[in-house]
PDB file of C-alpha atoms and ligand atoms in Angstrom:
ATOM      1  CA  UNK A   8     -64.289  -4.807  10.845  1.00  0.00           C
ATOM      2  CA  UNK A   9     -63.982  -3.273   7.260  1.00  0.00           C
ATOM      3  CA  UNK A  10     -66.567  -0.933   6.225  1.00  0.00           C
ATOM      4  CA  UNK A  11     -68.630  -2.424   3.408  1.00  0.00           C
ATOM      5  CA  UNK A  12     -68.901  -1.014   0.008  1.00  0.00           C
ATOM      6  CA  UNK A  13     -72.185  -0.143  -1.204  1.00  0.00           C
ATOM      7  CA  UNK A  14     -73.949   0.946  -4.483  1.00  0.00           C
ATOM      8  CA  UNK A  15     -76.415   3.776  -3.935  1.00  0.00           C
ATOM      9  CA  UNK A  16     -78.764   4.296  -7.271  1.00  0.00           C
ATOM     10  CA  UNK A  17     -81.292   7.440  -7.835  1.00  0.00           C
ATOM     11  CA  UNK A  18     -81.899  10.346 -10.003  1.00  0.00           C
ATOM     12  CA  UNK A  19     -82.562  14.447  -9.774  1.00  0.00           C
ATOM     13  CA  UNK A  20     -84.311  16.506 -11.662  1.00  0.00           C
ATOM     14  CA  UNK A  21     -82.671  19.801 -12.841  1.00  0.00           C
ATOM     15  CA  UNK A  22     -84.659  22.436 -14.547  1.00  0.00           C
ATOM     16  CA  UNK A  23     -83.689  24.425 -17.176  1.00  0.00           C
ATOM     17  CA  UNK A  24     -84.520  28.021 -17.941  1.00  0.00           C
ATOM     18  CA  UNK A  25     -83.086  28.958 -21.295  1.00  0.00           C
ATOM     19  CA  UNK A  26     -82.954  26.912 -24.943  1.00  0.00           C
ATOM     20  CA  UNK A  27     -79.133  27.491 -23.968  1.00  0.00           C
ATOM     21  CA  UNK A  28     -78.432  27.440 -20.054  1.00  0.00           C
ATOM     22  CA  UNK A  29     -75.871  25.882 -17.608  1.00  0.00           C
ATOM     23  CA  UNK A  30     -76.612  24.810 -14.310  1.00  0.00           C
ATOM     24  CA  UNK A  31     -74.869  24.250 -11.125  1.00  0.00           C
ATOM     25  CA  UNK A  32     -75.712  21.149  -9.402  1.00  0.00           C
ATOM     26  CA  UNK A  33     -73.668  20.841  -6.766  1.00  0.00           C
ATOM     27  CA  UNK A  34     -76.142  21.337  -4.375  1.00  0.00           C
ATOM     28  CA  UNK A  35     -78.672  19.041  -4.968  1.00  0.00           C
ATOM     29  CA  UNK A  36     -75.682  16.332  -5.145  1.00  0.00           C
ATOM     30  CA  UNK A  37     -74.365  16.845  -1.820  1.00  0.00           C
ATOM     31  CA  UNK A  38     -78.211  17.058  -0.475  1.00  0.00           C
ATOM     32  CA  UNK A  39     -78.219  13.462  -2.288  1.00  0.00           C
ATOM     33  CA  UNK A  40     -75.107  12.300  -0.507  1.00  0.00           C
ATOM     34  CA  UNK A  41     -75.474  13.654   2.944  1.00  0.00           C
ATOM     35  CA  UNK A  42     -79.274  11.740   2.455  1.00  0.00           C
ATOM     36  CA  UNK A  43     -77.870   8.526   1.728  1.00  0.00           C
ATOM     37  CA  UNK A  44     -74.757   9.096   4.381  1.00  0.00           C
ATOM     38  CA  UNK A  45     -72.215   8.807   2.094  1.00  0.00           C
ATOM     39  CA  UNK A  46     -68.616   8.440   3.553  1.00  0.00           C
ATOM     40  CA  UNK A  47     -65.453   7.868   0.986  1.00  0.00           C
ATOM     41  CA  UNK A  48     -66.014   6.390  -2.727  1.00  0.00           C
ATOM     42  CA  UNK A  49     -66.929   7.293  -6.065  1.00  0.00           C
ATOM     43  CA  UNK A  50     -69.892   9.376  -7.440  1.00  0.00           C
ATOM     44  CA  UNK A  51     -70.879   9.303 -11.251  1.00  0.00           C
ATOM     45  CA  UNK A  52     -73.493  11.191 -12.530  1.00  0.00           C
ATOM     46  CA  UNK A  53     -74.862  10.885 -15.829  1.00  0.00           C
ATOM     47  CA  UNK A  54     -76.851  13.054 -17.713  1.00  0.00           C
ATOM     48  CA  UNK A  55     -79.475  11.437 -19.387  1.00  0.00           C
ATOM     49  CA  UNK A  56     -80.298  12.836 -22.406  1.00  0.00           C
ATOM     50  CA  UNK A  57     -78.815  13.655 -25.856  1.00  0.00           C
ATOM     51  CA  UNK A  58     -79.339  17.091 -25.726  1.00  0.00           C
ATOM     52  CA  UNK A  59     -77.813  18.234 -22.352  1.00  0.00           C
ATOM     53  CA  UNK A  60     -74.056  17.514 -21.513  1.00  0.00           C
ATOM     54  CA  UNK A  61     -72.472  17.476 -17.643  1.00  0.00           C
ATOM     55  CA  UNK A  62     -68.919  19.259 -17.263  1.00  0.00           C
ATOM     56  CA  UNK A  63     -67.032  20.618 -14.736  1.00  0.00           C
ATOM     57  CA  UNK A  64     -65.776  23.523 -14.379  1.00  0.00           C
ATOM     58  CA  UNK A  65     -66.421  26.883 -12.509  1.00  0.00           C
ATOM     59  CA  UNK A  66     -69.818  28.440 -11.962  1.00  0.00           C
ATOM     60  CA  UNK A  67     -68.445  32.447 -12.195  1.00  0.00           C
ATOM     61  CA  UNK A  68     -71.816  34.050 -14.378  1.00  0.00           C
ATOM     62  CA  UNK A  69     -69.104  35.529 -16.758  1.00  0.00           C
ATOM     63  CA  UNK A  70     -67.848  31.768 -17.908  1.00  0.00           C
ATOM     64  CA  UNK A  71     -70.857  30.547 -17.622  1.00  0.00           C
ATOM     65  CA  UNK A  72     -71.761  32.753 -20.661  1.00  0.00           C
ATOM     66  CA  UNK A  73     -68.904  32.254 -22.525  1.00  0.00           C
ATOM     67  CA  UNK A  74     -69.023  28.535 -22.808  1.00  0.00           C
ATOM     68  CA  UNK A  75     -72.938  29.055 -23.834  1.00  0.00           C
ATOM     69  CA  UNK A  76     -71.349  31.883 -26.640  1.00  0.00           C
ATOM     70  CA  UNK A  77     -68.938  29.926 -28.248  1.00  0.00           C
ATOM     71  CA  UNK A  78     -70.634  26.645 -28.081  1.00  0.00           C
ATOM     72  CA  UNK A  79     -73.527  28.585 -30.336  1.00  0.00           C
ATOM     73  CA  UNK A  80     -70.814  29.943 -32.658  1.00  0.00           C
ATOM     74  CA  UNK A  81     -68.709  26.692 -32.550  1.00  0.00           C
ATOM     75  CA  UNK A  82     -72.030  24.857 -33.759  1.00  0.00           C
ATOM     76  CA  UNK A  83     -74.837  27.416 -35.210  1.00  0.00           C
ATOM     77  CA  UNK A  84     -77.857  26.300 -35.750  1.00  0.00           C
ATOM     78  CA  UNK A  85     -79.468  25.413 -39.026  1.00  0.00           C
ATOM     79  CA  UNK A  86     -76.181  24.916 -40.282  1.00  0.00           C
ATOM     80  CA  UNK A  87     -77.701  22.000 -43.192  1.00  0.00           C
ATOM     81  CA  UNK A  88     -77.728  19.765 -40.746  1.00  0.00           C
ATOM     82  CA  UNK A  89     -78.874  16.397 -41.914  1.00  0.00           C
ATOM     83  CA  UNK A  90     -80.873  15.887 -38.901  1.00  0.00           C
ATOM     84  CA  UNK A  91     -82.520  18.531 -38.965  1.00  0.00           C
ATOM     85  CA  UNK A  92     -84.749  16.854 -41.678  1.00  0.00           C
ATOM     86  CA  UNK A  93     -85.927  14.620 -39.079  1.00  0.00           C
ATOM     87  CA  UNK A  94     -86.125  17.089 -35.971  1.00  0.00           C
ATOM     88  CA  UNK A  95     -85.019  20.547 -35.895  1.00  0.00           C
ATOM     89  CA  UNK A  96     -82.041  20.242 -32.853  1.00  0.00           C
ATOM     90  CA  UNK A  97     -78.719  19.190 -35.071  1.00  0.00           C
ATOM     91  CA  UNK A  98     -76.680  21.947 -33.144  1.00  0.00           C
ATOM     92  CA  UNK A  99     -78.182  20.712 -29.540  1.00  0.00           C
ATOM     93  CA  UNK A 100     -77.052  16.816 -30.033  1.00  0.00           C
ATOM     94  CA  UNK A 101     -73.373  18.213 -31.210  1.00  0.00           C
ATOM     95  CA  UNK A 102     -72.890  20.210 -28.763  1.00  0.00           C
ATOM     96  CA  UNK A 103     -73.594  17.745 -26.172  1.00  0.00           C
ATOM     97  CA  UNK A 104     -71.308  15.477 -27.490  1.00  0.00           C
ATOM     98  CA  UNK A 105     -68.359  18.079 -26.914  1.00  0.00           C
ATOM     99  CA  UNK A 106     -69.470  18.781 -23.967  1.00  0.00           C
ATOM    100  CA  UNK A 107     -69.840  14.728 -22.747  1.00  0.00           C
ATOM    101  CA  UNK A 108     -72.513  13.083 -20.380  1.00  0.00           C
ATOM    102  CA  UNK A 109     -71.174  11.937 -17.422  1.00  0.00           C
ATOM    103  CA  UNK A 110     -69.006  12.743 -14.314  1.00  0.00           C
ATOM    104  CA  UNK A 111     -67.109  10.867 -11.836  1.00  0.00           C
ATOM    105  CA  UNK A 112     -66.219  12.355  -8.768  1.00  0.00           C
ATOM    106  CA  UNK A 113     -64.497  11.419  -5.834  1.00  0.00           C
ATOM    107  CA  UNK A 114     -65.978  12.058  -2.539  1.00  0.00           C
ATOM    108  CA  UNK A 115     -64.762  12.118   0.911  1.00  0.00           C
ATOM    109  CA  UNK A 116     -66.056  12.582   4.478  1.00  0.00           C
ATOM    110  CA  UNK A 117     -69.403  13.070   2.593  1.00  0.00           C
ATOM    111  CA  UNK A 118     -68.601  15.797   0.214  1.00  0.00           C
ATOM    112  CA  UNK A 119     -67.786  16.251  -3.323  1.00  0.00           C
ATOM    113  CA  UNK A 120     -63.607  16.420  -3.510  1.00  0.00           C
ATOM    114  CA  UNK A 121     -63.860  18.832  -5.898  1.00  0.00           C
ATOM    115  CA  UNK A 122     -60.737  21.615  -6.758  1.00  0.00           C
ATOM    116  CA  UNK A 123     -61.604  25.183  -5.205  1.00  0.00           C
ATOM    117  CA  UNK A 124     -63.572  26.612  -8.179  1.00  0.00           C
ATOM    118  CA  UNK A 125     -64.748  23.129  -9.618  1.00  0.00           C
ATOM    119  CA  UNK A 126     -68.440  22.348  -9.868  1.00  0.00           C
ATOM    120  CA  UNK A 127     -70.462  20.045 -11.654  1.00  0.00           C
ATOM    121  CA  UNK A 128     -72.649  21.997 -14.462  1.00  0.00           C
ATOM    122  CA  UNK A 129     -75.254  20.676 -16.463  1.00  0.00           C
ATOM    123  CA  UNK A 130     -75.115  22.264 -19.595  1.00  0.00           C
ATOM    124  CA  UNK A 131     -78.808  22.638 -21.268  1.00  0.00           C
ATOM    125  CA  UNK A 132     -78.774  22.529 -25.445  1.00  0.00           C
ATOM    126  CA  UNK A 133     -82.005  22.709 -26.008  1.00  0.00           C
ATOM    127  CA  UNK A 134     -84.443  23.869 -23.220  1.00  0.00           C
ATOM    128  CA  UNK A 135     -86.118  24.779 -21.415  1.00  0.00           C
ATOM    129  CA  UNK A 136     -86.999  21.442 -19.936  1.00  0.00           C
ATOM    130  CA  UNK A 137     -86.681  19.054 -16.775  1.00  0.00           C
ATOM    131  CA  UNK A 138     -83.357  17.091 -17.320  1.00  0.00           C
ATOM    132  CA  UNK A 139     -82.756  13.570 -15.366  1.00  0.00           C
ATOM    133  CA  UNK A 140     -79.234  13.283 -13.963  1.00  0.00           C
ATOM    134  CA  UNK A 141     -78.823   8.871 -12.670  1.00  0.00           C
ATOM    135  CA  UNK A 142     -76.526   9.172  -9.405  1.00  0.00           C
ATOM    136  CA  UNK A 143     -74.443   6.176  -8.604  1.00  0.00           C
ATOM    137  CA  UNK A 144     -72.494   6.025  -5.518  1.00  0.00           C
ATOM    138  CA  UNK A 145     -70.003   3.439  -5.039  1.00  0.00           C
ATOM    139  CA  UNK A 146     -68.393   3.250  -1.370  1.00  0.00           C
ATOM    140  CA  UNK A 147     -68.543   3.363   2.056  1.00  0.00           C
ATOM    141  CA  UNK A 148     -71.790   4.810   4.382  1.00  0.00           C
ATOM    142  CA  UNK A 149     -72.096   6.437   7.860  1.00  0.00           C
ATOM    143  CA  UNK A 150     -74.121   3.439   9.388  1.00  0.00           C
ATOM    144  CA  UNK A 151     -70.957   1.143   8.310  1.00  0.00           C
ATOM    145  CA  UNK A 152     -69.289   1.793  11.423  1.00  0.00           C
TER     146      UNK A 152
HETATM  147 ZN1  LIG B 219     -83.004  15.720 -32.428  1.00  0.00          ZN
END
């Protein structure tokens, strides 16, 4: 018999450290998946907030840095900002939209199928605070078979 698909909904918490701060969180997501038993499908994560972003990309400090340094000059803050009359976080919101909210990943045999040096970063614009990332898994679990 077929495996059945399933849909597998929760959410992390990632903490932030920095107003400006990226965070690896590939290891909480595969904790997620080998708790649920994942097996072969789809995982989307979604960061949600509108001043954090999710990419992917590699985790090597030096990068890490870079993308924070020329995201601040790309976007400086207090740049008259018409926001900013309202709240003081123009430059956070912009940057997340470059930077997008969501993920999808594929995963086999229980594990992100990620390229060598790929990992899923949530990039903070305006901590430090506790961020929300939904997970949605779409496929097929261990006790299927
Ligand atoms: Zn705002």
């Amino acid at each position: 018999m077929a495996p059945t698909m399933k849909v597998i909904q929760d959410s992390i918490s990632v903490n932030t450290s920095d107003s400006m701060d990226i965070v690896n969180v590939a290891g909480q997501i595969t904790t997620w998946l080998q708790e649920i038993g994942a097996r072969n499908g789809t995982l989307t994560v979604f960061c949600r907030h509108t001043t954090a972003g999710l990419t992917i990309n590699e985790a090597e400090s030096g990068l890490l840095q870079d993308i924070v340094s020329r995201l601040s000059k790309l976007v400086p803050p207090g740049a008259g900002y018409q926001h900013n009359r309202v709240d003081s976080n123009a430059h956070s919101h912009i940057m997340t939209s470059l930077v997008g909210s969501s993920q999808s990943i594929p995963v086999e045999d229980g594990r992100l199928s990620l390229g060598t040096w790929q990992k899923p970063l949530l990039v903070e614009c305006d901590g430090p605070r506790s961020r929300t990332l939904s997970l949605t898994f779409m496929g097929t679990c261990q006790d299927e078979n």
